[in-house]
Amino acid sequence: MAILKIITGEDNKILRTRSSVVLKFDARLKKFARDLKETMIKRDGLGLASPQVAQNIRVIVVTFNYKRENERIVAMVNPDIVEKSDEMEIGEEGCLSLPGRFGKVTRHKMIVVEFSDLEGIKQVLKLAGLNARVVQHECDHLDGVLFVDKMVKGEKEENLLI
Ligand code: CO
């Protein structure tokens, strides 16, 4: 097990690169996913995407049902959001790669995500609320998109201009 270094910065090239599809479901991938999970826990994150630890591959780890009895962490390989509700929801977000920055982001209230587990087996999950938000945030990372790109204007960051 290893705690990985999290890279930061809105203009960081690795964070802005579109990540590659994972083709090999081997022991190395499993170890990487374990390290990603450990790093997320250690840094008190709700989710973490591979580019944040300088690996441009399509792997994310996410926490579902945060602080509830059925809380669990899921590793997703090649996640693909295949359905999105028309209904949107605004919520506060932050990111381990943008320390100290927080803001409101509009996300789809419900999504269906398809992904492979670490064995390479296809899975599908229907998610709502915070669970859906975390997956949308982490999937954005795989396309080089950061939450500040989508932030609702007129929030905290505008205060910095005063
Ligand atoms: Co993030």
Short mmCIF file of N, CA and C and ligand atoms in Angstrom, two decimals:
data_model
loop_
_atom_site.label_atom_id
_atom_site.label_comp_id
_atom_site.label_asym_id
_atom_site.label_seq_id
_atom_site.Cartn_x
_atom_site.Cartn_y
_atom_site.Cartn_z
N MET A 1 0.84 -1.20 0.00
CA MET A 1 0.00 0.00 0.00
C MET A 1 0.88 1.25 0.00
N ALA A 2 0.45 2.20 -0.77
CA ALA A 2 1.24 3.44 -0.82
C ALA A 2 0.31 4.64 -0.90
N ILE A 3 0.70 5.69 -0.21
CA ILE A 3 -0.02 6.95 -0.34
C ILE A 3 0.63 7.72 -1.50
N LEU A 4 -0.19 8.11 -2.45
CA LEU A 4 0.33 8.74 -3.66
C LEU A 4 0.31 10.27 -3.51
N LYS A 5 1.17 10.91 -4.26
CA LYS A 5 1.24 12.38 -4.23
C LYS A 5 0.12 12.95 -5.10
N ILE A 6 -0.63 13.88 -4.56
CA ILE A 6 -1.71 14.52 -5.31
C ILE A 6 -1.18 15.80 -5.96
N ILE A 7 -1.36 15.90 -7.26
CA ILE A 7 -0.90 17.10 -7.97
C ILE A 7 -2.01 18.16 -7.96
N THR A 8 -1.59 19.41 -8.01
CA THR A 8 -2.54 20.51 -7.87
C THR A 8 -2.33 21.57 -8.97
N GLY A 9 -3.33 22.42 -9.07
CA GLY A 9 -3.21 23.59 -9.96
C GLY A 9 -4.18 23.55 -11.12
N GLU A 10 -4.91 24.65 -11.27
CA GLU A 10 -5.93 24.76 -12.32
C GLU A 10 -5.35 24.55 -13.72
N ASP A 11 -4.10 24.96 -13.91
CA ASP A 11 -3.49 24.89 -15.24
C ASP A 11 -2.51 23.73 -15.39
N ASN A 12 -2.47 22.83 -14.41
CA ASN A 12 -1.57 21.68 -14.49
C ASN A 12 -1.88 20.84 -15.74
N LYS A 13 -0.86 20.57 -16.54
CA LYS A 13 -1.06 19.88 -17.83
C LYS A 13 -1.65 18.49 -17.67
N ILE A 14 -1.20 17.77 -16.65
CA ILE A 14 -1.70 16.40 -16.45
C ILE A 14 -3.19 16.44 -16.08
N LEU A 15 -3.55 17.40 -15.23
CA LEU A 15 -4.96 17.52 -14.84
C LEU A 15 -5.84 17.94 -16.02
N ARG A 16 -5.22 18.56 -17.02
CA ARG A 16 -5.96 19.05 -18.19
C ARG A 16 -5.91 18.10 -19.38
N THR A 17 -5.32 16.92 -19.18
CA THR A 17 -5.20 15.94 -20.27
C THR A 17 -6.34 14.92 -20.20
N ARG A 18 -6.86 14.56 -21.39
CA ARG A 18 -7.88 13.52 -21.44
C ARG A 18 -7.22 12.16 -21.18
N SER A 19 -7.73 11.39 -20.25
CA SER A 19 -7.11 10.12 -19.86
C SER A 19 -7.47 8.98 -20.80
N SER A 20 -6.59 7.98 -20.84
CA SER A 20 -6.75 6.84 -21.76
C SER A 20 -7.60 5.73 -21.15
N VAL A 21 -8.25 5.01 -22.03
CA VAL A 21 -9.06 3.85 -21.65
C VAL A 21 -8.13 2.74 -21.13
N VAL A 22 -8.54 2.07 -20.06
CA VAL A 22 -7.78 0.95 -19.49
C VAL A 22 -8.16 -0.32 -20.25
N LEU A 23 -7.14 -1.05 -20.70
CA LEU A 23 -7.39 -2.28 -21.47
C LEU A 23 -6.99 -3.54 -20.70
N LYS A 24 -6.05 -3.35 -19.79
CA LYS A 24 -5.49 -4.51 -19.06
C LYS A 24 -5.98 -4.55 -17.63
N PHE A 25 -6.65 -5.63 -17.27
CA PHE A 25 -7.14 -5.77 -15.90
C PHE A 25 -6.22 -6.74 -15.16
N ASP A 26 -5.08 -6.23 -14.74
CA ASP A 26 -4.06 -7.10 -14.14
C ASP A 26 -3.79 -6.70 -12.68
N ALA A 27 -2.80 -7.35 -12.08
CA ALA A 27 -2.46 -7.12 -10.67
C ALA A 27 -2.00 -5.68 -10.46
N ARG A 28 -1.35 -5.13 -11.47
CA ARG A 28 -0.85 -3.76 -11.38
C ARG A 28 -2.02 -2.76 -11.25
N LEU A 29 -3.08 -3.00 -12.02
CA LEU A 29 -4.26 -2.15 -11.94
C LEU A 29 -4.89 -2.24 -10.55
N LYS A 30 -4.97 -3.46 -10.02
CA LYS A 30 -5.56 -3.67 -8.69
C LYS A 30 -4.75 -2.94 -7.62
N LYS A 31 -3.44 -3.03 -7.72
CA LYS A 31 -2.59 -2.35 -6.75
C LYS A 31 -2.77 -0.83 -6.86
N PHE A 32 -2.83 -0.35 -8.09
CA PHE A 32 -3.00 1.08 -8.29
C PHE A 32 -4.34 1.55 -7.68
N ALA A 33 -5.39 0.80 -7.91
CA ALA A 33 -6.72 1.17 -7.38
C ALA A 33 -6.71 1.16 -5.85
N ARG A 34 -5.99 0.20 -5.26
CA ARG A 34 -5.88 0.17 -3.79
C ARG A 34 -5.15 1.41 -3.28
N ASP A 35 -4.07 1.78 -3.95
CA ASP A 35 -3.31 2.97 -3.56
C ASP A 35 -4.15 4.25 -3.71
N LEU A 36 -4.92 4.30 -4.79
CA LEU A 36 -5.78 5.45 -5.04
C LEU A 36 -6.80 5.59 -3.91
N LYS A 37 -7.37 4.44 -3.51
CA LYS A 37 -8.35 4.41 -2.43
C LYS A 37 -7.71 4.84 -1.11
N GLU A 38 -6.55 4.30 -0.80
CA GLU A 38 -5.84 4.66 0.43
C GLU A 38 -5.53 6.16 0.47
N THR A 39 -5.13 6.68 -0.67
CA THR A 39 -4.77 8.10 -0.77
C THR A 39 -6.01 8.96 -0.54
N MET A 40 -7.13 8.57 -1.13
CA MET A 40 -8.39 9.30 -0.95
C MET A 40 -8.78 9.33 0.53
N ILE A 41 -8.69 8.19 1.19
CA ILE A 41 -9.06 8.09 2.61
C ILE A 41 -8.13 8.95 3.46
N LYS A 42 -6.85 8.80 3.22
CA LYS A 42 -5.84 9.54 3.98
C LYS A 42 -6.04 11.06 3.88
N ARG A 43 -6.46 11.51 2.68
CA ARG A 43 -6.61 12.95 2.45
C ARG A 43 -8.06 13.44 2.66
N ASP A 44 -8.90 12.55 3.21
CA ASP A 44 -10.29 12.89 3.51
C ASP A 44 -11.08 13.33 2.28
N GLY A 45 -10.81 12.69 1.15
CA GLY A 45 -11.57 12.99 -0.06
C GLY A 45 -12.79 12.09 -0.16
N LEU A 46 -13.78 12.57 -0.91
CA LEU A 46 -14.99 11.76 -1.17
C LEU A 46 -14.78 10.95 -2.44
N GLY A 47 -13.87 11.43 -3.27
CA GLY A 47 -13.56 10.74 -4.52
C GLY A 47 -12.17 11.15 -4.95
N LEU A 48 -11.59 10.35 -5.85
CA LEU A 48 -10.27 10.69 -6.39
C LEU A 48 -10.16 10.06 -7.78
N ALA A 49 -9.58 10.83 -8.69
CA ALA A 49 -9.42 10.35 -10.07
C ALA A 49 -7.93 10.22 -10.39
N SER A 50 -7.59 9.26 -11.23
CA SER A 50 -6.19 8.96 -11.53
C SER A 50 -5.34 10.17 -11.93
N PRO A 51 -5.85 11.08 -12.77
CA PRO A 51 -5.00 12.22 -13.15
C PRO A 51 -4.50 13.01 -11.94
N GLN A 52 -5.26 12.96 -10.85
CA GLN A 52 -4.87 13.70 -9.65
C GLN A 52 -3.61 13.13 -8.99
N VAL A 53 -3.27 11.88 -9.34
CA VAL A 53 -2.02 11.29 -8.85
C VAL A 53 -1.08 11.08 -10.05
N ALA A 54 -1.27 11.92 -11.06
CA ALA A 54 -0.37 12.00 -12.22
C ALA A 54 -0.41 10.75 -13.12
N GLN A 55 -1.54 10.04 -13.14
CA GLN A 55 -1.72 8.91 -14.05
C GLN A 55 -2.90 9.21 -14.96
N ASN A 56 -2.66 9.37 -16.25
CA ASN A 56 -3.76 9.69 -17.15
C ASN A 56 -4.43 8.42 -17.69
N ILE A 57 -5.04 7.68 -16.75
CA ILE A 57 -5.82 6.49 -17.13
C ILE A 57 -7.22 6.61 -16.52
N ARG A 58 -8.20 5.93 -17.16
CA ARG A 58 -9.59 6.15 -16.76
C ARG A 58 -9.99 5.26 -15.57
N VAL A 59 -9.51 5.67 -14.40
CA VAL A 59 -9.82 4.99 -13.14
C VAL A 59 -10.20 6.05 -12.10
N ILE A 60 -11.30 5.79 -11.39
CA ILE A 60 -11.70 6.67 -10.29
C ILE A 60 -12.08 5.82 -9.08
N VAL A 61 -11.97 6.42 -7.90
CA VAL A 61 -12.55 5.80 -6.71
C VAL A 61 -13.54 6.80 -6.11
N VAL A 62 -14.66 6.29 -5.65
CA VAL A 62 -15.71 7.16 -5.13
C VAL A 62 -16.30 6.57 -3.85
N THR A 63 -16.72 7.47 -2.97
CA THR A 63 -17.38 7.06 -1.73
C THR A 63 -18.88 7.23 -1.92
N PHE A 64 -19.63 6.17 -1.69
CA PHE A 64 -21.09 6.27 -1.78
C PHE A 64 -21.70 6.25 -0.38
N ASN A 65 -22.83 6.93 -0.24
CA ASN A 65 -23.58 6.97 1.02
C ASN A 65 -22.70 7.46 2.16
N TYR A 66 -22.04 8.57 1.89
CA TYR A 66 -21.07 9.16 2.81
C TYR A 66 -21.65 9.34 4.21
N LYS A 67 -20.92 8.86 5.20
CA LYS A 67 -21.28 8.95 6.62
C LYS A 67 -22.60 8.28 6.96
N ARG A 68 -22.99 7.31 6.13
CA ARG A 68 -24.20 6.56 6.45
C ARG A 68 -23.80 5.12 6.70
N GLU A 69 -24.74 4.38 7.24
CA GLU A 69 -24.48 2.99 7.63
C GLU A 69 -23.96 2.16 6.46
N ASN A 70 -24.49 2.45 5.28
CA ASN A 70 -24.10 1.66 4.10
C ASN A 70 -23.02 2.35 3.26
N GLU A 71 -22.19 3.15 3.91
CA GLU A 71 -21.09 3.82 3.19
C GLU A 71 -20.17 2.76 2.58
N ARG A 72 -19.76 3.00 1.33
CA ARG A 72 -18.82 2.08 0.69
C ARG A 72 -18.00 2.82 -0.36
N ILE A 73 -16.82 2.26 -0.62
CA ILE A 73 -15.94 2.86 -1.62
C ILE A 73 -15.91 1.93 -2.83
N VAL A 74 -16.09 2.52 -4.00
CA VAL A 74 -16.13 1.74 -5.23
C VAL A 74 -15.06 2.25 -6.20
N ALA A 75 -14.32 1.30 -6.78
CA ALA A 75 -13.36 1.66 -7.84
C ALA A 75 -14.05 1.43 -9.18
N MET A 76 -13.96 2.42 -10.06
CA MET A 76 -14.59 2.31 -11.38
C MET A 76 -13.52 2.46 -12.46
N VAL A 77 -13.51 1.53 -13.38
CA VAL A 77 -12.58 1.59 -14.50
C VAL A 77 -13.38 1.92 -15.76
N ASN A 78 -12.89 2.86 -16.53
CA ASN A 78 -13.56 3.31 -17.76
C ASN A 78 -15.03 3.69 -17.52
N PRO A 79 -15.30 4.51 -16.50
CA PRO A 79 -16.70 4.88 -16.23
C PRO A 79 -17.28 5.71 -17.38
N ASP A 80 -18.56 5.48 -17.64
CA ASP A 80 -19.24 6.15 -18.74
C ASP A 80 -20.66 6.49 -18.27
N ILE A 81 -20.96 7.77 -18.20
CA ILE A 81 -22.30 8.18 -17.78
C ILE A 81 -23.22 8.06 -18.98
N VAL A 82 -24.14 7.11 -18.95
CA VAL A 82 -24.95 6.79 -20.12
C VAL A 82 -26.35 7.40 -20.05
N GLU A 83 -26.76 7.83 -18.85
CA GLU A 83 -28.04 8.51 -18.72
C GLU A 83 -27.90 9.62 -17.70
N LYS A 84 -28.58 10.75 -17.99
CA LYS A 84 -28.54 11.90 -17.08
C LYS A 84 -29.96 12.43 -16.96
N SER A 85 -30.39 12.74 -15.74
CA SER A 85 -31.73 13.31 -15.56
C SER A 85 -31.74 14.74 -16.09
N ASP A 86 -32.91 15.18 -16.55
CA ASP A 86 -33.05 16.58 -16.94
C ASP A 86 -32.98 17.47 -15.71
N GLU A 87 -33.42 16.89 -14.60
CA GLU A 87 -33.44 17.66 -13.36
C GLU A 87 -32.02 17.89 -12.84
N MET A 88 -31.74 19.14 -12.52
CA MET A 88 -30.40 19.51 -12.06
C MET A 88 -30.45 19.88 -10.58
N GLU A 89 -29.28 19.94 -9.99
CA GLU A 89 -29.18 20.26 -8.57
C GLU A 89 -27.89 21.06 -8.34
N ILE A 90 -27.97 22.10 -7.53
CA ILE A 90 -26.77 22.89 -7.22
C ILE A 90 -26.21 22.42 -5.89
N GLY A 91 -24.90 22.26 -5.83
CA GLY A 91 -24.25 21.85 -4.58
C GLY A 91 -22.84 22.36 -4.50
N GLU A 92 -22.33 22.41 -3.28
CA GLU A 92 -20.98 22.92 -3.03
C GLU A 92 -19.95 21.82 -3.33
N GLU A 93 -18.88 22.20 -4.02
CA GLU A 93 -17.81 21.24 -4.31
C GLU A 93 -16.45 21.82 -3.97
N GLY A 94 -15.53 20.92 -3.74
CA GLY A 94 -14.12 21.26 -3.58
C GLY A 94 -13.34 20.16 -4.29
N CYS A 95 -12.03 20.26 -4.30
CA CYS A 95 -11.23 19.26 -5.01
C CYS A 95 -9.85 19.20 -4.39
N LEU A 96 -9.34 18.01 -4.16
CA LEU A 96 -8.01 17.86 -3.56
C LEU A 96 -6.91 18.47 -4.44
N SER A 97 -7.20 18.65 -5.72
CA SER A 97 -6.22 19.24 -6.63
C SER A 97 -6.33 20.77 -6.72
N LEU A 98 -7.35 21.32 -6.04
CA LEU A 98 -7.51 22.78 -6.00
C LEU A 98 -7.71 23.21 -4.55
N PRO A 99 -6.64 23.08 -3.75
CA PRO A 99 -6.77 23.32 -2.31
C PRO A 99 -7.28 24.72 -2.01
N GLY A 100 -8.22 24.78 -1.08
CA GLY A 100 -8.73 26.07 -0.62
C GLY A 100 -9.82 26.66 -1.49
N ARG A 101 -10.13 25.99 -2.60
CA ARG A 101 -11.17 26.55 -3.48
C ARG A 101 -12.45 25.72 -3.35
N PHE A 102 -13.55 26.44 -3.23
CA PHE A 102 -14.85 25.80 -3.11
C PHE A 102 -15.85 26.62 -3.91
N GLY A 103 -16.87 25.98 -4.41
CA GLY A 103 -17.87 26.74 -5.13
C GLY A 103 -19.07 25.88 -5.49
N LYS A 104 -20.12 26.54 -5.90
CA LYS A 104 -21.35 25.83 -6.24
C LYS A 104 -21.34 25.39 -7.70
N VAL A 105 -21.73 24.14 -7.91
CA VAL A 105 -21.73 23.56 -9.25
C VAL A 105 -23.08 22.91 -9.51
N THR A 106 -23.61 23.11 -10.72
CA THR A 106 -24.87 22.48 -11.11
C THR A 106 -24.58 21.12 -11.72
N ARG A 107 -25.21 20.09 -11.20
CA ARG A 107 -25.02 18.72 -11.70
C ARG A 107 -26.37 18.06 -11.96
N HIS A 108 -26.35 17.01 -12.76
CA HIS A 108 -27.56 16.22 -12.96
C HIS A 108 -27.91 15.53 -11.64
N LYS A 109 -29.19 15.56 -11.31
CA LYS A 109 -29.63 15.01 -10.03
C LYS A 109 -29.50 13.48 -10.01
N MET A 110 -29.78 12.87 -11.16
CA MET A 110 -29.66 11.40 -11.25
C MET A 110 -28.88 11.03 -12.50
N ILE A 111 -28.09 9.97 -12.36
CA ILE A 111 -27.34 9.46 -13.52
C ILE A 111 -27.34 7.94 -13.51
N VAL A 112 -27.06 7.36 -14.67
CA VAL A 112 -26.75 5.94 -14.75
C VAL A 112 -25.31 5.86 -15.27
N VAL A 113 -24.47 5.15 -14.53
CA VAL A 113 -23.06 5.03 -14.93
C VAL A 113 -22.72 3.56 -15.20
N GLU A 114 -22.09 3.34 -16.34
CA GLU A 114 -21.57 2.01 -16.67
C GLU A 114 -20.07 2.05 -16.46
N PHE A 115 -19.51 0.97 -15.95
CA PHE A 115 -18.06 0.91 -15.73
C PHE A 115 -17.63 -0.55 -15.63
N SER A 116 -16.34 -0.78 -15.60
CA SER A 116 -15.82 -2.12 -15.33
C SER A 116 -15.28 -2.14 -13.92
N ASP A 117 -15.44 -3.26 -13.23
CA ASP A 117 -14.79 -3.39 -11.93
C ASP A 117 -13.35 -3.84 -12.16
N LEU A 118 -12.63 -4.11 -11.08
CA LEU A 118 -11.19 -4.39 -11.22
C LEU A 118 -10.92 -5.75 -11.86
N GLU A 119 -11.96 -6.58 -11.96
CA GLU A 119 -11.83 -7.87 -12.65
C GLU A 119 -12.14 -7.71 -14.14
N GLY A 120 -12.59 -6.52 -14.52
CA GLY A 120 -12.95 -6.31 -15.92
C GLY A 120 -14.40 -6.65 -16.21
N ILE A 121 -15.18 -6.84 -15.16
CA ILE A 121 -16.59 -7.19 -15.33
C ILE A 121 -17.44 -5.91 -15.38
N LYS A 122 -18.32 -5.84 -16.39
CA LYS A 122 -19.17 -4.66 -16.60
C LYS A 122 -20.20 -4.54 -15.48
N GLN A 123 -20.32 -3.32 -14.97
CA GLN A 123 -21.28 -3.03 -13.91
C GLN A 123 -22.09 -1.82 -14.32
N VAL A 124 -23.26 -1.69 -13.72
CA VAL A 124 -24.07 -0.50 -13.98
C VAL A 124 -24.73 -0.06 -12.68
N LEU A 125 -24.71 1.25 -12.43
CA LEU A 125 -25.31 1.78 -11.21
C LEU A 125 -26.15 2.99 -11.53
N LYS A 126 -27.32 3.07 -10.88
CA LYS A 126 -28.16 4.26 -10.96
C LYS A 126 -27.93 5.04 -9.68
N LEU A 127 -27.55 6.31 -9.81
CA LEU A 127 -27.16 7.09 -8.65
C LEU A 127 -27.92 8.41 -8.59
N ALA A 128 -28.09 8.92 -7.37
CA ALA A 128 -28.78 10.20 -7.18
C ALA A 128 -28.06 11.04 -6.14
N GLY A 129 -28.35 12.34 -6.16
CA GLY A 129 -27.85 13.25 -5.13
C GLY A 129 -26.34 13.29 -5.07
N LEU A 130 -25.79 13.22 -3.85
CA LEU A 130 -24.35 13.34 -3.66
C LEU A 130 -23.59 12.21 -4.37
N ASN A 131 -24.16 11.01 -4.36
CA ASN A 131 -23.50 9.88 -5.06
C ASN A 131 -23.32 10.20 -6.54
N ALA A 132 -24.36 10.78 -7.13
CA ALA A 132 -24.30 11.13 -8.56
C ALA A 132 -23.34 12.29 -8.78
N ARG A 133 -23.32 13.23 -7.85
CA ARG A 133 -22.43 14.41 -7.95
C ARG A 133 -20.96 13.99 -7.95
N VAL A 134 -20.61 13.11 -7.01
CA VAL A 134 -19.20 12.68 -6.90
C VAL A 134 -18.75 12.00 -8.19
N VAL A 135 -19.59 11.15 -8.74
CA VAL A 135 -19.21 10.45 -9.99
C VAL A 135 -19.07 11.45 -11.15
N GLN A 136 -19.96 12.43 -11.22
CA GLN A 136 -19.86 13.44 -12.29
C GLN A 136 -18.57 14.25 -12.14
N HIS A 137 -18.23 14.61 -10.91
CA HIS A 137 -16.99 15.37 -10.66
C HIS A 137 -15.76 14.55 -11.06
N GLU A 138 -15.74 13.27 -10.65
CA GLU A 138 -14.55 12.44 -10.95
C GLU A 138 -14.46 12.11 -12.44
N CYS A 139 -15.59 11.87 -13.08
CA CYS A 139 -15.57 11.59 -14.53
C CYS A 139 -15.07 12.81 -15.30
N ASP A 140 -15.41 13.99 -14.84
CA ASP A 140 -14.89 15.22 -15.46
C ASP A 140 -13.36 15.23 -15.45
N HIS A 141 -12.78 14.79 -14.31
CA HIS A 141 -11.32 14.76 -14.21
C HIS A 141 -10.71 13.93 -15.35
N LEU A 142 -11.39 12.87 -15.74
CA LEU A 142 -10.84 11.97 -16.78
C LEU A 142 -10.83 12.65 -18.15
N ASP A 143 -11.63 13.72 -18.27
CA ASP A 143 -11.67 14.48 -19.52
C ASP A 143 -10.94 15.82 -19.39
N GLY A 144 -10.18 15.98 -18.30
CA GLY A 144 -9.41 17.21 -18.12
C GLY A 144 -10.23 18.40 -17.68
N VAL A 145 -11.41 18.12 -17.14
CA VAL A 145 -12.32 19.20 -16.70
C VAL A 145 -12.28 19.30 -15.18
N LEU A 146 -12.20 20.53 -14.67
CA LEU A 146 -12.19 20.77 -13.22
C LEU A 146 -13.47 21.49 -12.81
N PHE A 147 -13.85 21.34 -11.54
CA PHE A 147 -15.14 21.89 -11.11
C PHE A 147 -15.21 23.41 -11.29
N VAL A 148 -14.04 24.08 -11.21
CA VAL A 148 -14.05 25.54 -11.35
C VAL A 148 -14.49 25.97 -12.75
N ASP A 149 -14.36 25.07 -13.73
CA ASP A 149 -14.81 25.37 -15.11
C ASP A 149 -16.33 25.52 -15.16
N LYS A 150 -17.00 24.86 -14.22
CA LYS A 150 -18.47 24.76 -14.25
C LYS A 150 -19.13 25.52 -13.13
N MET A 151 -18.32 26.22 -12.35
CA MET A 151 -18.82 26.84 -11.15
C MET A 151 -19.84 27.92 -11.45
N VAL A 152 -20.90 27.94 -10.64
CA VAL A 152 -21.93 28.97 -10.75
C VAL A 152 -21.29 30.30 -10.37
N LYS A 153 -21.50 31.29 -11.21
CA LYS A 153 -20.88 32.59 -10.97
C LYS A 153 -21.51 33.29 -9.75
N GLY A 154 -20.77 34.23 -9.21
CA GLY A 154 -21.30 35.00 -8.09
C GLY A 154 -21.10 34.33 -6.75
N GLU A 155 -20.29 33.28 -6.74
CA GLU A 155 -20.03 32.62 -5.46
C GLU A 155 -18.70 33.10 -4.89
N LYS A 156 -18.27 32.40 -3.88
CA LYS A 156 -17.08 32.75 -3.10
C LYS A 156 -15.94 33.40 -3.88
N GLU A 157 -15.59 32.79 -5.03
CA GLU A 157 -14.38 33.22 -5.73
C GLU A 157 -14.45 34.68 -6.19
N GLU A 158 -15.68 35.14 -6.42
CA GLU A 158 -15.85 36.53 -6.85
C GLU A 158 -15.36 37.48 -5.75
N ASN A 159 -15.48 37.03 -4.50
CA ASN A 159 -15.04 37.86 -3.38
C ASN A 159 -13.55 38.17 -3.45
N LEU A 160 -12.80 37.31 -4.12
CA LEU A 160 -11.36 37.49 -4.21
C LEU A 160 -11.02 38.75 -5.00
N LEU A 161 -11.96 39.24 -5.80
CA LEU A 161 -11.70 40.40 -6.65
C LEU A 161 -11.81 41.72 -5.88
N ILE A 162 -12.37 41.66 -4.69
CA ILE A 162 -12.60 42.89 -3.90
C ILE A 162 -11.26 43.53 -3.47
CO CO B 1 -11.59 16.75 -7.93
#
